[in-house]
Short mmCIF file of C-alpha atoms in Angstrom, two decimals:
data_model
loop_
_atom_site.label_atom_id
_atom_site.label_comp_id
_atom_site.label_asym_id
_atom_site.label_seq_id
_atom_site.Cartn_x
_atom_site.Cartn_y
_atom_site.Cartn_z
CA MET A 1 0.00 0.00 0.00
CA THR A 2 1.43 3.38 -0.99
CA ARG A 3 2.03 5.72 1.92
CA PRO A 4 0.90 9.36 1.56
CA ASP A 5 3.64 11.90 0.91
CA PRO A 6 4.73 14.01 3.92
CA PRO A 7 2.81 17.34 4.03
CA ALA A 8 6.03 19.41 4.09
CA VAL A 9 7.26 17.71 0.92
CA VAL A 10 3.91 18.14 -0.82
CA ARG A 11 3.89 21.83 0.11
CA ALA A 12 7.48 22.32 -1.08
CA ARG A 13 6.67 20.59 -4.37
CA LEU A 14 3.66 22.85 -4.95
CA LEU A 15 5.58 26.03 -4.12
CA LEU A 16 8.53 24.97 -6.25
CA THR A 17 6.21 24.28 -9.19
CA GLY A 18 4.98 27.84 -8.77
CA LEU A 19 8.55 29.20 -8.82
CA PHE A 20 9.34 27.32 -12.03
CA THR A 21 6.15 28.72 -13.57
CA LEU A 22 7.10 32.22 -12.41
CA ALA A 23 10.58 31.82 -13.94
CA GLY A 24 8.95 31.02 -17.29
CA ILE A 25 6.62 34.03 -17.03
CA THR A 26 9.39 36.54 -16.28
CA PHE A 27 11.69 35.04 -18.94
CA ALA A 28 9.13 35.14 -21.75
CA SER A 29 7.39 38.40 -20.85
CA TRP A 30 10.68 40.23 -21.39
CA LEU A 31 11.61 38.40 -24.61
CA ALA A 32 8.12 39.03 -26.03
CA ARG A 33 8.83 42.79 -26.00
CA LEU A 34 12.13 42.59 -27.91
CA PRO A 35 10.61 44.11 -31.09
CA THR A 36 9.44 47.11 -29.05
CA VAL A 37 12.83 47.44 -27.35
CA ARG A 38 14.59 47.30 -30.73
CA ASP A 39 12.33 49.98 -32.20
CA LEU A 40 12.60 52.32 -29.20
CA LEU A 41 16.40 52.30 -29.42
CA ASP A 42 16.55 52.02 -33.22
CA LEU A 43 18.79 48.96 -33.02
CA GLY A 44 19.77 46.70 -35.86
CA THR A 45 19.50 42.92 -35.63
CA ALA A 46 23.25 42.57 -35.12
CA ASP A 47 23.25 45.23 -32.38
CA LEU A 48 20.43 43.50 -30.55
CA GLY A 49 22.24 40.17 -30.87
CA LEU A 50 25.36 41.61 -29.24
CA LEU A 51 23.30 43.07 -26.39
CA LEU A 52 21.63 39.71 -25.76
CA LEU A 53 25.08 38.14 -25.70
CA VAL A 54 25.83 40.32 -22.64
CA GLY A 55 23.16 38.36 -20.75
CA SER A 56 24.77 35.05 -21.72
CA VAL A 57 28.12 36.31 -20.42
CA GLY A 58 26.51 37.32 -17.11
CA SER A 59 24.87 33.92 -16.86
CA LEU A 60 28.11 32.05 -17.59
CA LEU A 61 30.11 34.09 -15.07
CA THR A 62 27.47 33.45 -12.43
CA VAL A 63 27.04 29.70 -12.82
CA THR A 64 30.78 29.16 -12.39
CA THR A 65 30.47 30.50 -8.83
CA SER A 66 26.86 29.65 -7.98
CA GLY A 67 27.80 26.22 -6.63
CA MET A 68 30.11 27.82 -4.06
CA LEU A 69 27.48 30.40 -3.12
CA LEU A 70 24.86 27.71 -2.72
CA GLU A 71 27.15 25.60 -0.54
CA ARG A 72 27.95 28.57 1.67
CA TRP A 73 24.60 30.38 1.86
CA GLY A 74 22.00 27.70 1.13
CA SER A 75 19.16 27.77 -1.37
CA ARG A 76 16.92 30.16 0.55
CA ARG A 77 19.49 32.98 0.75
CA VAL A 78 20.58 32.49 -2.86
CA LEU A 79 16.96 32.70 -4.02
CA LEU A 80 16.44 35.83 -1.91
CA VAL A 81 19.46 37.56 -3.44
CA SER A 82 18.51 36.52 -6.98
CA THR A 83 14.99 37.86 -6.41
CA PHE A 84 16.15 41.43 -5.85
CA VAL A 85 18.80 41.25 -8.57
CA LEU A 86 16.12 40.10 -11.01
CA ALA A 87 13.78 42.88 -9.87
CA ALA A 88 16.50 45.47 -10.56
CA ALA A 89 17.15 43.88 -13.95
CA LEU A 90 13.50 44.03 -15.02
CA VAL A 91 13.23 47.68 -13.99
CA LEU A 92 16.34 48.53 -16.04
CA LEU A 93 15.04 46.52 -19.00
CA GLY A 94 11.90 48.65 -18.99
CA THR A 95 13.58 51.98 -18.21
CA GLY A 96 16.56 51.80 -20.60
CA PRO A 97 14.59 51.69 -23.87
CA THR A 98 12.10 54.28 -22.58
CA VAL A 99 14.78 56.89 -21.85
CA GLY A 100 16.81 55.91 -24.91
CA SER A 101 19.78 54.51 -22.99
CA VAL A 102 21.55 51.49 -24.48
CA ALA A 103 23.84 51.40 -21.43
CA LEU A 104 20.91 50.95 -19.02
CA LEU A 105 19.47 48.24 -21.26
CA ALA A 106 22.83 46.44 -21.36
CA ALA A 107 23.07 46.64 -17.55
CA GLY A 108 19.58 45.20 -17.25
CA ILE A 109 20.37 42.35 -19.67
CA PHE A 110 23.58 41.53 -17.76
CA LEU A 111 21.81 41.53 -14.36
CA ASN A 112 19.01 39.44 -15.84
CA GLY A 113 21.56 36.81 -16.90
CA VAL A 114 23.12 36.87 -13.42
CA ALA A 115 19.82 36.58 -11.56
CA VAL A 116 18.36 33.87 -13.80
CA ALA A 117 21.49 31.73 -13.53
CA LEU A 118 21.68 32.12 -9.76
CA GLY A 119 18.00 31.37 -9.22
CA ASN A 120 17.90 28.46 -11.67
CA VAL A 121 20.72 26.58 -9.94
CA ALA A 122 18.95 26.96 -6.59
CA ILE A 123 15.51 25.80 -7.75
CA ASN A 124 17.03 22.90 -9.69
CA VAL A 125 18.89 21.73 -6.58
CA GLU A 126 15.64 21.97 -4.59
CA SER A 127 13.70 20.10 -7.28
CA ALA A 128 16.15 17.21 -6.92
CA ARG A 129 15.74 17.31 -3.13
CA VAL A 130 11.96 17.06 -3.51
CA GLU A 131 12.35 14.16 -5.93
CA ARG A 132 14.54 12.27 -3.46
CA ALA A 133 12.07 12.93 -0.64
CA LEU A 134 9.16 11.62 -2.73
CA GLY A 135 11.09 8.59 -3.98
CA ARG A 136 9.84 8.93 -7.57
CA THR A 137 10.62 10.99 -10.67
CA VAL A 138 9.11 14.49 -10.65
CA ILE A 139 11.84 16.82 -12.00
CA PRO A 140 10.43 16.84 -15.58
CA GLN A 141 7.15 18.18 -14.21
CA PHE A 142 8.94 21.21 -12.79
CA HIS A 143 10.45 21.92 -16.20
CA ALA A 144 7.01 21.49 -17.75
CA ALA A 145 5.80 24.19 -15.36
CA PHE A 146 8.54 26.47 -16.71
CA SER A 147 7.34 25.80 -20.27
CA VAL A 148 3.75 26.58 -19.28
CA GLY A 149 4.94 29.78 -17.62
CA ALA A 150 6.83 30.74 -20.77
CA VAL A 151 3.65 30.36 -22.82
CA VAL A 152 1.75 32.50 -20.30
CA GLY A 153 4.52 35.10 -20.27
CA SER A 154 4.57 35.28 -24.07
CA GLY A 155 0.81 35.77 -24.07
CA LEU A 156 1.01 38.52 -21.46
CA GLY A 157 3.73 40.26 -23.46
CA ALA A 158 1.67 40.01 -26.64
CA LEU A 159 -1.39 41.43 -24.87
CA ALA A 160 0.66 44.28 -23.42
CA SER A 161 2.03 45.06 -26.86
CA ALA A 162 -1.41 44.94 -28.49
CA GLY A 163 -2.84 47.13 -25.74
CA GLY A 164 -0.09 49.72 -26.06
CA VAL A 165 1.25 49.13 -22.54
CA PRO A 166 4.76 50.68 -22.37
CA VAL A 167 7.67 48.43 -21.41
CA ALA A 168 8.41 50.93 -18.63
CA VAL A 169 5.11 49.85 -17.06
CA GLN A 170 4.91 46.17 -17.98
CA LEU A 171 8.39 45.04 -16.88
CA PRO A 172 8.45 46.83 -13.49
CA ALA A 173 4.96 45.40 -12.86
CA THR A 174 6.34 41.95 -13.68
CA ALA A 175 9.16 42.63 -11.22
CA ALA A 176 6.68 43.51 -8.47
CA LEU A 177 4.70 40.32 -9.12
CA MET A 178 7.89 38.27 -9.05
CA VAL A 179 9.11 39.75 -5.75
CA VAL A 180 5.79 39.20 -3.96
CA TRP A 181 5.44 35.64 -5.33
CA ARG A 182 8.97 34.60 -4.40
CA LEU A 183 8.96 36.16 -0.93
CA ALA A 184 5.68 34.40 -0.16
CA SER A 185 7.16 31.05 -1.29
CA LEU A 186 10.61 31.20 0.32
CA PRO A 187 9.73 30.28 3.94
CA ARG A 188 8.47 26.78 3.02
CA VAL A 189 9.87 25.96 -0.41
CA VAL A 190 13.25 24.73 0.86
CA LEU A 191 13.22 21.33 2.56
CA PRO A 192 15.56 20.60 5.49
CA ALA A 193 18.85 18.87 4.72
CA SER A 194 18.56 15.11 4.33
CA ALA A 195 20.03 12.69 6.87
CA ALA A 196 22.91 11.97 4.48
CA GLU A 197 23.78 15.67 4.16
CA THR A 198 23.54 16.24 7.91
CA ALA A 199 25.68 13.21 8.67
CA GLU A 200 28.37 14.17 6.17
CA ARG A 201 28.61 17.73 7.41
CA SER A 202 28.77 16.72 11.07
CA VAL A 203 31.60 14.17 10.67
CA GLY A 204 34.55 15.08 12.82
CA ARG A 205 32.73 17.87 14.66
CA PRO A 206 35.22 19.33 17.19
CA LEU A 207 34.74 20.54 20.72
CA PRO A 208 32.69 23.74 21.24
CA ALA A 209 35.91 25.73 21.86
CA ASP A 210 36.89 25.04 18.28
CA ALA A 211 33.45 25.89 16.84
CA THR A 212 34.61 28.98 14.95
CA ALA A 213 37.55 27.19 13.36
CA SER A 214 35.29 24.25 12.57
CA ARG A 215 32.84 26.45 10.68
CA ALA A 216 35.70 27.92 8.69
CA ARG A 217 37.06 24.47 7.85
CA ARG A 218 33.61 23.21 6.85
CA GLY A 219 33.11 26.29 4.68
CA VAL A 220 36.45 25.72 2.93
CA ARG A 221 35.57 22.03 2.46
CA ARG A 222 32.18 22.86 0.91
CA VAL A 223 33.75 25.41 -1.45
CA GLY A 224 36.41 22.84 -2.37
CA ALA A 225 33.71 20.28 -3.09
CA ALA A 226 31.88 22.75 -5.34
CA LEU A 227 35.06 23.50 -7.32
CA GLY A 228 36.01 19.81 -7.34
CA ALA A 229 32.94 19.04 -9.45
CA TRP A 230 34.81 20.55 -12.41
CA ARG A 231 37.33 17.69 -12.18
CA GLU A 232 34.77 14.87 -12.12
CA ARG A 233 34.56 12.93 -15.38
CA ARG A 234 30.93 11.87 -14.85
CA THR A 235 29.80 15.42 -14.06
CA LEU A 236 31.51 16.77 -17.19
CA LEU A 237 29.86 14.10 -19.35
CA VAL A 238 26.48 14.97 -17.84
CA GLY A 239 27.34 18.56 -18.71
CA VAL A 240 27.79 17.51 -22.33
CA VAL A 241 24.28 16.03 -22.27
CA VAL A 242 22.86 19.28 -20.89
CA LEU A 243 24.89 21.35 -23.38
CA ALA A 244 23.43 19.38 -26.30
CA ALA A 245 19.92 19.73 -24.90
CA ALA A 246 20.29 23.49 -24.28
CA PHE A 247 21.74 23.90 -27.77
CA SER A 248 18.73 22.12 -29.26
CA GLU A 249 16.05 23.92 -27.23
CA GLY A 250 17.72 27.34 -27.53
CA ALA A 251 18.11 26.98 -31.29
CA ALA A 252 14.40 26.24 -31.63
CA ASN A 253 13.47 29.28 -29.55
CA ASN A 254 15.74 31.58 -31.56
CA TRP A 255 15.57 30.23 -35.11
CA LEU A 256 12.58 27.95 -35.68
CA SER A 257 10.06 30.68 -36.58
CA LEU A 258 12.52 32.33 -38.95
CA ALA A 259 13.44 28.99 -40.53
CA VAL A 260 9.78 28.25 -41.27
CA VAL A 261 9.15 31.70 -42.75
CA ASP A 262 12.26 31.68 -44.94
CA GLY A 263 12.25 27.98 -45.78
CA PHE A 264 8.61 27.65 -46.80
CA GLY A 265 7.64 31.24 -47.66
CA THR A 266 4.95 31.34 -44.96
CA SER A 267 3.72 34.24 -42.86
CA GLU A 268 5.18 35.22 -39.50
CA ALA A 269 2.04 33.85 -37.82
CA VAL A 270 2.71 30.38 -39.26
CA GLY A 271 6.30 30.57 -38.04
CA GLY A 272 5.04 31.44 -34.57
CA ALA A 273 2.60 28.54 -34.70
CA ALA A 274 5.47 26.17 -35.55
CA LEU A 275 7.34 27.36 -32.46
CA GLY A 276 4.16 26.87 -30.42
CA LEU A 277 3.96 23.30 -31.77
CA PHE A 278 7.52 22.65 -30.61
CA VAL A 279 6.86 24.04 -27.12
CA ALA A 280 3.55 22.17 -26.80
CA SER A 281 5.07 18.80 -27.70
CA MET A 282 7.96 19.38 -25.35
CA THR A 283 5.66 20.39 -22.48
CA ALA A 284 3.39 17.35 -22.98
CA VAL A 285 6.34 14.95 -22.81
CA ARG A 286 7.68 16.67 -19.70
CA LEU A 287 4.33 16.18 -17.99
CA LEU A 288 4.08 12.51 -19.00
CA GLY A 289 7.77 11.63 -19.06
CA THR A 290 8.04 10.86 -15.35
CA ARG A 291 6.41 7.48 -15.98
CA LEU A 292 8.82 6.74 -18.81
CA LEU A 293 11.81 7.49 -16.57
CA ASP A 294 10.48 5.37 -13.71
CA ARG A 295 9.74 2.49 -16.05
CA TYR A 296 12.72 2.47 -18.43
CA GLY A 297 15.45 4.42 -16.61
CA ARG A 298 17.41 7.52 -17.56
CA VAL A 299 19.84 6.02 -20.07
CA ALA A 300 17.20 4.36 -22.27
CA VAL A 301 14.97 7.46 -22.23
CA LEU A 302 17.90 9.76 -23.07
CA ARG A 303 18.90 7.55 -26.01
CA ALA A 304 15.31 7.47 -27.29
CA SER A 305 15.12 11.27 -26.88
CA GLY A 306 18.28 11.73 -28.92
CA ALA A 307 16.98 9.46 -31.67
CA SER A 308 13.69 11.36 -31.78
CA SER A 309 15.52 14.69 -32.05
CA VAL A 310 17.76 13.41 -34.86
CA VAL A 311 14.83 12.10 -36.91
CA GLY A 312 12.81 15.26 -36.25
CA LEU A 313 15.64 17.63 -37.18
CA LEU A 314 16.46 15.80 -40.41
CA LEU A 315 12.78 15.66 -41.34
CA PHE A 316 12.37 19.38 -40.67
CA GLY A 317 15.53 20.29 -42.53
CA PHE A 318 14.90 18.28 -45.69
CA ALA A 319 11.13 17.70 -45.88
CA PRO A 320 9.68 18.74 -49.26
CA THR A 321 6.41 19.98 -47.71
CA PHE A 322 5.51 22.03 -44.65
CA ALA A 323 3.22 19.26 -43.35
CA LEU A 324 6.14 16.83 -43.12
CA ALA A 325 8.34 19.52 -41.63
CA ALA A 326 5.69 20.13 -38.96
CA ALA A 327 5.81 16.44 -38.07
CA GLY A 328 9.57 16.85 -37.74
CA VAL A 329 9.03 19.78 -35.37
CA VAL A 330 6.87 17.56 -33.15
CA LEU A 331 9.50 14.81 -33.05
CA TRP A 332 12.18 17.41 -32.34
CA GLY A 333 10.16 18.80 -29.42
CA VAL A 334 9.54 15.30 -28.06
CA GLY A 335 13.27 14.60 -28.15
CA ALA A 336 14.19 17.92 -26.52
CA ALA A 337 11.82 17.53 -23.58
CA LEU A 338 13.58 15.30 -21.06
CA ALA A 339 17.33 15.70 -21.61
CA VAL A 340 17.78 18.72 -19.31
CA PRO A 341 15.66 17.24 -16.47
CA ILE A 342 17.61 13.98 -16.79
CA GLY A 343 20.89 15.88 -16.59
CA ILE A 344 19.80 17.84 -13.51
CA ALA A 345 18.65 14.64 -11.80
CA ALA A 346 21.94 12.88 -12.62
CA ALA A 347 23.97 15.80 -11.26
CA SER A 348 21.90 15.71 -8.05
CA ASP A 349 22.19 11.99 -7.20
CA ASP A 350 24.54 12.82 -4.33
CA PRO A 351 22.66 15.35 -2.15
CA VAL A 352 25.88 16.53 -0.49
CA ARG A 353 27.55 17.49 -3.80
CA ALA A 354 24.43 18.45 -5.73
CA ALA A 355 24.97 22.23 -5.61
CA GLY A 356 28.42 22.15 -7.17
CA ARG A 357 27.49 19.58 -9.79
CA VAL A 358 24.27 21.33 -10.83
CA ALA A 359 26.28 24.55 -11.17
CA VAL A 360 28.72 22.77 -13.49
CA VAL A 361 26.05 21.34 -15.79
CA SER A 362 24.25 24.71 -15.76
CA ALA A 363 27.51 26.28 -16.94
CA PHE A 364 27.46 23.91 -19.90
CA ALA A 365 23.93 25.12 -20.70
CA SER A 366 25.14 28.73 -20.54
CA MET A 367 28.02 27.89 -22.87
CA ALA A 368 25.49 26.49 -25.34
CA SER A 369 23.52 29.76 -25.26
CA LEU A 370 26.79 31.64 -25.81
CA VAL A 371 28.00 29.55 -28.75
CA ALA A 372 24.77 28.61 -30.53
CA PRO A 373 23.67 32.02 -31.92
CA PRO A 374 26.90 32.86 -33.80
CA VAL A 375 27.45 29.28 -35.03
CA LEU A 376 23.93 28.88 -36.38
CA GLY A 377 23.93 32.46 -37.65
CA LEU A 378 27.03 31.88 -39.75
CA ALA A 379 25.63 28.61 -41.08
CA ALA A 380 22.30 30.26 -41.90
CA GLU A 381 24.11 32.88 -43.97
CA SER A 382 25.46 30.10 -46.21
CA VAL A 383 22.76 27.42 -46.36
CA GLY A 384 19.65 29.05 -44.90
CA ALA A 385 18.18 28.80 -41.40
CA ARG A 386 16.24 25.57 -42.06
CA HIS A 387 19.28 23.59 -43.19
CA ALA A 388 21.51 25.24 -40.58
CA LEU A 389 19.36 23.76 -37.81
CA THR A 390 20.33 20.27 -38.93
CA LEU A 391 23.77 20.94 -37.41
CA ILE A 392 22.12 20.21 -34.05
CA VAL A 393 22.13 16.54 -35.11
CA VAL A 394 25.85 16.43 -34.27
CA ALA A 395 25.12 17.49 -30.67
CA MET A 396 22.29 14.95 -30.40
CA VAL A 397 24.51 12.09 -31.57
CA LEU A 398 27.13 13.13 -29.02
CA SER A 399 24.45 13.13 -26.31
CA VAL A 400 23.47 9.56 -27.20
CA VAL A 401 27.11 8.44 -27.12
CA VAL A 402 27.67 9.76 -23.57
CA ALA A 403 24.22 8.70 -22.34
CA PRO A 404 25.58 6.06 -19.88
CA ALA A 405 26.96 8.94 -17.78
CA VAL A 406 23.44 9.79 -16.53
CA ALA A 407 22.97 6.37 -14.90
CA ARG A 408 22.31 6.58 -11.18
CA ASP A 409 25.40 7.22 -9.06
CA ALA A 410 26.14 4.09 -7.02
CA THR A 411 28.36 6.04 -4.60
CA ALA A 412 25.78 8.67 -3.63
CA PRO A 413 25.23 8.65 0.17
CA GLY A 414 21.64 8.14 1.16
CA GLY A 415 20.63 7.77 -2.44
CA ALA A 416 19.01 4.84 -4.20
CA PRO A 417 21.30 1.84 -4.70
CA ALA A 418 22.73 1.44 -8.15
CA ARG A 419 20.98 -0.78 -10.68
CA PRO A 420 22.65 -2.33 -13.72
CA ALA A 421 22.61 0.06 -16.68
CA ASP A 422 20.25 2.31 -14.76
CA ALA A 423 17.44 -0.21 -14.90
CA PRO A 424 13.98 1.12 -13.97
CA ALA A 425 12.85 1.15 -10.38
CA ALA A 426 10.89 -1.78 -8.97
CA PRO A 427 7.14 -1.45 -9.47
CA ALA A 428 5.10 -0.13 -6.59
CA GLY A 429 4.12 -2.77 -4.07
CA ARG A 430 7.26 -4.93 -4.50
CA PRO A 431 10.00 -5.00 -1.91
CA ALA A 432 12.75 -2.47 -2.53
CA ALA A 433 16.31 -3.57 -3.15
CA ALA A 434 18.57 -3.95 -0.16
CA PRO A 435 20.22 -0.70 0.93
CA ALA A 436 23.75 -0.02 -0.23
CA ASP A 437 26.59 -0.58 2.20
CA GLY A 438 26.90 2.33 4.58
CA ASP A 439 23.38 3.58 3.91
CA LEU A 440 22.28 3.62 7.54
CA GLU A 441 19.19 5.69 6.80
CA GLY A 442 18.08 3.26 4.08
CA LEU A 443 18.81 0.25 6.33
CA VAL A 444 16.65 1.62 9.12
CA ARG A 445 13.88 2.51 6.69
CA SER A 446 13.94 -0.95 5.10
CA ARG A 447 13.77 -2.67 8.47
CA ARG A 448 10.92 -0.44 9.53
CA HIS A 449 8.76 -0.87 6.44
CA HIS A 450 9.81 -4.14 4.80
CA VAL A 451 9.95 -6.79 7.57
CA LEU A 452 8.68 -9.99 5.98
CA PRO A 453 6.35 -12.40 7.83
CA GLY A 454 8.36 -14.64 10.11
CA GLY A 455 11.39 -12.37 9.86
CA ARG A 456 11.48 -11.55 13.56
CA ARG A 457 11.04 -15.24 14.52
CA ARG A 458 13.98 -16.30 12.33
CA ALA A 459 16.11 -13.44 13.61
CA ARG A 460 15.50 -14.46 17.24
CA ARG A 461 16.34 -18.08 16.49
CA ALA A 462 19.56 -17.04 14.73
CA ALA A 463 20.51 -15.03 17.79
CA GLY A 464 19.92 -18.03 20.09
CA ARG A 465 16.79 -16.51 21.68
CA PRO A 466 13.40 -18.28 21.92
CA PRO A 467 10.68 -17.03 19.58
CA VAL A 468 7.99 -14.75 20.97
CA ARG A 469 4.61 -16.45 21.31
CA GLY A 470 2.04 -15.19 18.86
CA ALA A 471 4.63 -13.83 16.45
CA ALA A 472 3.56 -13.69 12.82
CA ARG A 473 4.43 -16.80 10.82
#
């Protein structure tokens, strides 16, 4: 019989889903007003591209240190800081174009990259903590919430544009909504540290007289662990998976509409509908993909996702008709849906080192956003945007090749024991596998909830003690 989830975990999951949705709203509501921003400042396409690159630089600089900040401050403080940085960014993004200042806009774009990177690492670490507490796959659902929020944010931006709402009003209003929403969520969205984390951080605790020195040593050790993630082969391979996924998803967001318009001679509305088709298929798979991951495991699902993306991209790039190309867009979206959630989950297998590892794989995603626009732009100049997008196939093949890296980490303390080739978890109602050596928490839990009939009687006999009368046979 399935036990109900603890109320604190259920509440944290609900609040975290809201924060992912909010992240999508703020992200898309700003991007939806880019045409207005461009016109207010009389910017060319190349100028706007360079300004957007400033945000990618801010994001990349931040994720390289966010693991250390998260280890030292914790998720709640990092989210609090990122909240006010993001609020300042949104105000600048609305004010700069209104007063005709490119410098203010650039500052806002940079701070937006910093705040988004800092907040994303924190909520991804917390999503993995919720998944471990629930004992089943839920991370893709959080990313689906982001996609839903992005659709809502795009709609709000479009309505604001149609209604003549100035960016100097819309974006500061979005900032106010974001601040209130986040501050209301922060007190209960972060779960307490797991038993494994607490045990690891209390090992070797000195006498009270040495408490100050102990805190300093623990702080240095946590920072060292965050930096050490950059030297871990598995973490770097997971980063490659996330880089390929971010490259694929980012390319669709930036180039798909244009590729449809130029490649098939359609209207801008049709190009926008094609992007909506991509986002819708990706969101649907993220909502339903938790069952696939629980049933087939990460490695098999990641390989299938890569294959779907490859087929979809080639079909979109070389289809003779728009109808076939649209089918390719669906397959591409299906393949792009689960790779990032799988990468985040793989980086978070060890709760003690999750912050540093998630920061590393997030840095790979930022590198993809930094490299993809110029690479695809140069290719599009030569062969057209539709054929240029087929270059993503190379990244997808690489992702399939390194797929075994996302298998569950057998050495993670307090985590699930390893299964061959990341085999799916045992169906509900069957006894769980024996806890890994050293997993005291899992051993206690298994003895508490999985004592078989007659187990106590046999244990007493083995210990040379008489059986208790009336014990279950």
